[in-house]
XYZ file of C-alpha atoms in Angstrom:
326
model
C 84.870 120.050 142.638
C 86.620 117.550 140.374
C 86.684 114.628 142.796
C 88.492 111.426 141.763
C 87.060 111.131 138.278
C 89.343 110.601 135.310
C 89.231 111.461 131.646
C 88.224 107.885 130.859
C 85.432 107.930 133.480
C 83.934 111.139 132.103
C 84.424 110.665 128.406
C 84.999 106.986 127.758
C 88.021 105.552 125.940
C 89.942 107.838 123.556
C 88.829 107.531 119.942
C 90.668 104.991 117.850
C 93.327 106.346 115.534
C 91.923 106.713 112.040
C 94.323 104.942 109.701
C 94.684 105.728 106.014
C 94.110 102.998 103.487
C 96.383 101.288 102.835
C 98.117 101.543 106.195
C 100.735 98.860 105.419
C 103.133 99.511 102.531
C 106.286 97.599 101.581
C 108.974 98.972 99.274
C 111.215 95.939 98.622
C 113.668 98.113 96.771
C 115.731 96.738 93.887
C 119.445 97.524 94.164
C 120.826 100.351 91.992
C 117.378 101.448 90.834
C 117.231 104.841 92.518
C 116.170 103.480 95.889
C 118.613 105.581 97.910
C 117.102 108.706 96.370
C 113.610 107.489 97.321
C 114.673 106.567 100.876
C 116.090 110.073 101.338
C 112.675 111.384 100.336
C 110.859 108.943 102.629
C 112.837 110.099 105.662
C 111.684 113.648 105.054
C 108.109 112.575 104.275
C 107.767 110.367 107.370
C 108.515 113.340 109.622
C 106.269 115.633 107.598
C 103.247 113.299 107.459
C 103.670 111.248 110.629
C 103.856 107.713 109.257
C 106.181 105.032 110.601
C 109.178 104.502 108.300
C 110.645 101.075 109.081
C 114.048 100.549 107.476
C 116.582 97.745 107.625
C 120.369 97.798 107.913
C 120.571 94.459 106.081
C 121.529 95.146 102.470
C 122.977 91.862 101.224
C 120.418 89.198 102.185
C 117.525 89.153 99.765
C 116.792 85.417 99.899
C 115.457 84.048 103.161
C 114.805 80.647 104.694
C 111.253 79.799 105.710
C 111.974 80.658 109.347
C 113.622 83.926 108.351
C 110.589 84.811 106.254
C 108.244 84.074 109.160
C 110.322 86.150 111.568
C 110.607 89.127 109.222
C 106.896 89.078 108.366
C 106.054 88.898 112.081
C 108.287 91.893 112.815
C 106.857 93.928 109.946
C 103.250 93.073 110.753
C 103.573 94.228 114.366
C 104.992 97.652 113.408
C 102.914 100.676 114.355
C 100.556 101.614 111.536
C 100.535 103.393 109.193
C 103.965 102.091 108.258
C 106.157 101.912 105.194
C 108.758 99.150 105.370
C 111.759 99.236 103.062
C 114.550 96.728 102.507
C 116.452 95.032 99.681
C 114.521 91.741 99.815
C 112.778 89.494 97.326
C 108.973 89.512 97.400
C 107.450 88.086 100.583
C 104.043 86.418 100.614
C 102.529 87.530 103.935
C 99.316 85.563 103.420
C 101.313 82.317 103.225
C 102.102 82.762 106.928
C 98.669 84.007 107.964
C 99.454 87.727 107.798
C 97.647 90.545 106.034
C 99.202 91.143 102.644
C 100.528 94.723 102.472
C 100.561 96.937 99.402
C 103.864 96.731 97.516
C 105.594 99.464 95.514
C 108.889 99.375 93.616
C 111.006 100.956 90.880
C 113.144 99.259 88.225
C 115.406 100.500 85.460
C 117.004 99.380 82.189
C 118.721 96.081 83.170
C 122.082 96.757 81.487
C 122.321 100.193 83.059
C 121.448 98.726 86.450
C 124.171 96.118 86.044
C 126.801 98.688 85.012
C 125.923 100.956 87.929
C 126.283 98.047 90.350
C 129.533 96.831 88.766
C 131.322 100.136 89.312
C 129.619 100.912 92.625
C 131.004 97.705 94.134
C 134.488 98.734 93.022
C 134.585 102.482 93.511
C 131.517 103.390 95.603
C 129.965 106.847 95.495
C 130.661 110.255 96.985
C 129.610 109.291 100.524
C 132.655 108.776 102.720
C 130.892 106.423 105.131
C 130.090 103.921 102.384
C 133.082 104.112 100.100
C 134.242 101.139 98.090
C 136.944 100.026 100.535
C 134.383 99.696 103.313
C 131.778 98.010 101.108
C 134.131 95.457 99.482
C 137.201 95.287 101.768
C 138.239 91.799 100.617
C 138.139 92.527 96.868
C 141.554 91.919 95.307
C 143.120 94.778 93.371
C 143.117 92.836 90.109
C 139.399 92.200 90.550
C 138.649 95.809 91.529
C 140.291 97.129 88.370
C 139.058 94.347 86.074
C 138.105 95.851 82.724
C 134.360 95.591 82.171
C 134.866 94.287 78.614
C 137.143 91.489 79.811
C 134.582 90.545 82.467
C 131.799 90.294 79.869
C 133.641 88.857 76.858
C 135.561 86.257 78.880
C 132.420 85.262 80.781
C 133.528 85.990 84.345
C 130.914 84.872 86.919
C 130.048 88.480 87.866
C 129.155 89.236 84.251
C 127.152 86.122 83.412
C 124.100 84.261 84.664
C 122.838 83.637 87.268
C 124.215 86.929 88.648
C 122.737 88.893 85.755
C 119.307 87.509 86.659
C 118.726 90.139 89.303
C 115.512 92.180 88.924
C 112.972 89.401 88.365
C 113.557 87.616 91.725
C 112.519 90.802 93.572
C 109.052 90.283 92.091
C 108.975 86.489 91.710
C 109.602 85.815 95.392
C 111.424 83.405 97.691
C 110.768 80.159 95.813
C 114.055 78.505 94.716
C 112.930 78.572 91.064
C 112.723 82.369 91.260
C 116.521 82.399 91.129
C 116.694 80.417 87.886
C 116.605 82.451 84.631
C 113.573 81.204 82.723
C 109.905 81.524 81.813
C 108.635 80.203 85.158
C 110.219 82.982 87.203
C 109.322 85.593 84.573
C 105.620 84.687 84.553
C 105.410 84.465 88.332
C 107.014 87.907 88.612
C 104.453 89.345 86.179
C 101.627 87.745 88.172
C 102.855 89.288 91.417
C 103.160 92.701 89.771
C 99.502 92.451 88.736
C 98.165 91.075 92.018
C 100.331 92.533 94.787
C 102.008 95.731 93.579
C 100.128 99.002 93.602
C 102.792 100.560 91.394
C 106.030 99.491 89.749
C 107.673 102.538 88.216
C 110.511 103.160 85.788
C 113.551 105.035 87.061
C 114.012 106.769 83.717
C 110.654 108.490 84.386
C 111.064 109.063 88.105
C 109.145 112.347 88.273
C 106.067 110.596 86.875
C 106.575 107.740 89.356
C 106.529 110.267 92.209
C 103.444 111.987 90.800
C 101.548 108.694 90.723
C 102.727 107.718 94.205
C 101.437 111.047 95.480
C 98.111 110.352 93.767
C 97.785 106.768 95.037
C 99.329 107.126 98.512
C 98.836 110.764 99.591
C 99.306 110.019 103.294
C 102.851 108.876 102.505
C 103.853 110.865 99.425
C 102.015 114.205 99.485
C 104.374 117.015 98.314
C 107.040 114.485 97.309
C 107.761 116.171 93.973
C 108.376 119.595 95.497
C 110.771 118.023 98.005
C 112.471 116.066 95.220
C 113.087 119.279 93.270
C 114.333 121.222 96.281
C 118.019 122.230 95.812
C 118.913 121.136 99.354
C 117.648 117.625 98.678
C 119.589 117.548 95.414
C 122.824 118.290 97.231
C 122.198 115.360 99.573
C 121.285 113.078 96.703
C 124.414 113.973 94.777
C 126.438 111.972 97.295
C 124.768 108.719 96.163
C 125.930 108.877 92.535
C 128.274 106.040 91.505
C 131.733 107.149 90.411
C 134.251 106.069 87.735
C 131.746 104.422 85.411
C 132.721 103.545 81.854
C 130.721 102.096 78.978
C 131.477 98.634 77.535
C 132.087 98.100 73.852
C 129.049 97.562 71.569
C 130.016 93.900 71.259
C 130.056 93.447 75.027
C 126.738 95.281 75.396
C 125.030 93.025 72.855
C 126.303 89.969 74.745
C 124.797 91.388 77.930
C 121.451 91.834 76.187
C 121.433 88.196 75.135
C 122.278 87.032 78.655
C 119.608 89.286 80.144
C 116.810 88.317 77.767
C 114.307 87.500 80.537
C 115.225 90.642 82.474
C 114.372 92.690 79.395
C 111.109 90.866 78.819
C 110.127 91.787 82.367
C 111.396 95.366 82.070
C 109.358 95.996 78.917
C 106.276 94.412 80.448
C 106.517 96.701 83.500
C 107.226 99.700 81.286
C 104.117 99.056 79.187
C 101.971 98.671 82.313
C 103.417 101.867 83.735
C 102.667 103.805 80.553
C 99.094 102.487 80.522
C 98.701 103.762 84.070
C 100.152 107.139 83.145
C 97.718 107.527 80.264
C 94.825 106.580 82.524
C 95.706 109.465 84.842
C 96.530 111.944 82.113
C 100.327 111.815 82.165
C 101.926 111.781 78.731
C 104.986 109.673 77.992
C 107.598 111.491 75.950
C 108.974 108.664 73.856
C 110.667 109.110 70.482
C 109.522 105.730 69.199
C 108.612 102.324 70.618
C 111.711 100.465 71.776
C 112.383 97.174 69.955
C 112.423 93.938 71.868
C 115.747 92.549 73.134
C 115.818 89.628 70.714
C 116.288 92.145 67.908
C 118.207 95.227 68.901
C 118.377 97.405 72.005
C 119.751 100.969 71.966
C 123.073 101.125 73.790
C 123.328 102.549 77.328
C 125.027 105.572 75.785
C 121.550 106.696 74.719
C 119.979 106.387 78.180
C 119.644 108.850 80.998
C 122.440 108.273 83.473
C 125.669 110.231 82.807
C 128.981 108.425 82.470
C 131.279 111.069 83.958
C 129.784 111.686 87.387
C 132.765 113.797 88.460
C 131.745 116.570 86.048
C 128.185 116.957 87.342
C 126.906 120.312 88.527
C 125.616 120.069 92.115
C 122.491 122.058 91.292
C 121.529 119.922 88.273
C 122.376 116.374 89.256
C 118.831 114.985 89.231
C 117.954 116.616 85.923
C 121.094 115.110 84.376
C 120.453 111.626 85.763
C 116.774 111.425 84.868
C 116.764 113.682 81.797
C 114.340 112.412 79.168
């Protein structure tokens, strides 16, 4: 005889869900720094491990008003935990609005290479039909779309000069108006936030090591990420996100870019050093030919870095090895 009793009457309330720590993670992904590859991985991982992947369809609004910050933080904070929120947005200070500060993660890359990838992506897109260049930049004039990269740099077009070249640091500095101004203030604030609020900031050129550390630090989210990353089926999907029709500027133009992006390089080298310290701590060796000189002296040209120039000639089965080859 069961009678009218219920599960709650007989056994009390159901046990509370045991959440991993941390249960709130934000990936405020920097544009053209491999984030689409990582988001592809996160979609697979969220189904595999049962965490809540919260994504945003807003890709072109990184700077927010105070009210917009409050609204976004409120929406993120009320998401079902454990969650991983991802969006192209400059660092948000949750504690400023009374929220619990989540753990941040991010990935950056060589600033000149990031700029070049973005320059040609805006004009010619990638291999995905649903996000080709005509859809992404429908109002771009033909003369602008086919503007030679050297002309843009050497003749100081707005797209190829500051403040537009000051791009990576604001993602770590935050929403303060001074974070948009190239200078020491924004640089130091970005470094401080990396130290205090980011669990890991990786380097795209060493993406496999980034994934290994993420798996070590955040196993509930990233367990088995490297095996998925190396799976041929995932590589075929990822191949569609490679920018097309890229060319390399002249050495003179590249050196001008380095001068204009001095603070970006100071930040990039700081993050790279911190990342390598972390790798050594956990037994991962960095395969580096020699220490890279600082930007005020000489920087190797993008021709020596990892991303291929002629994307059309890539082999479908080897695209990730070619992009991130050491």
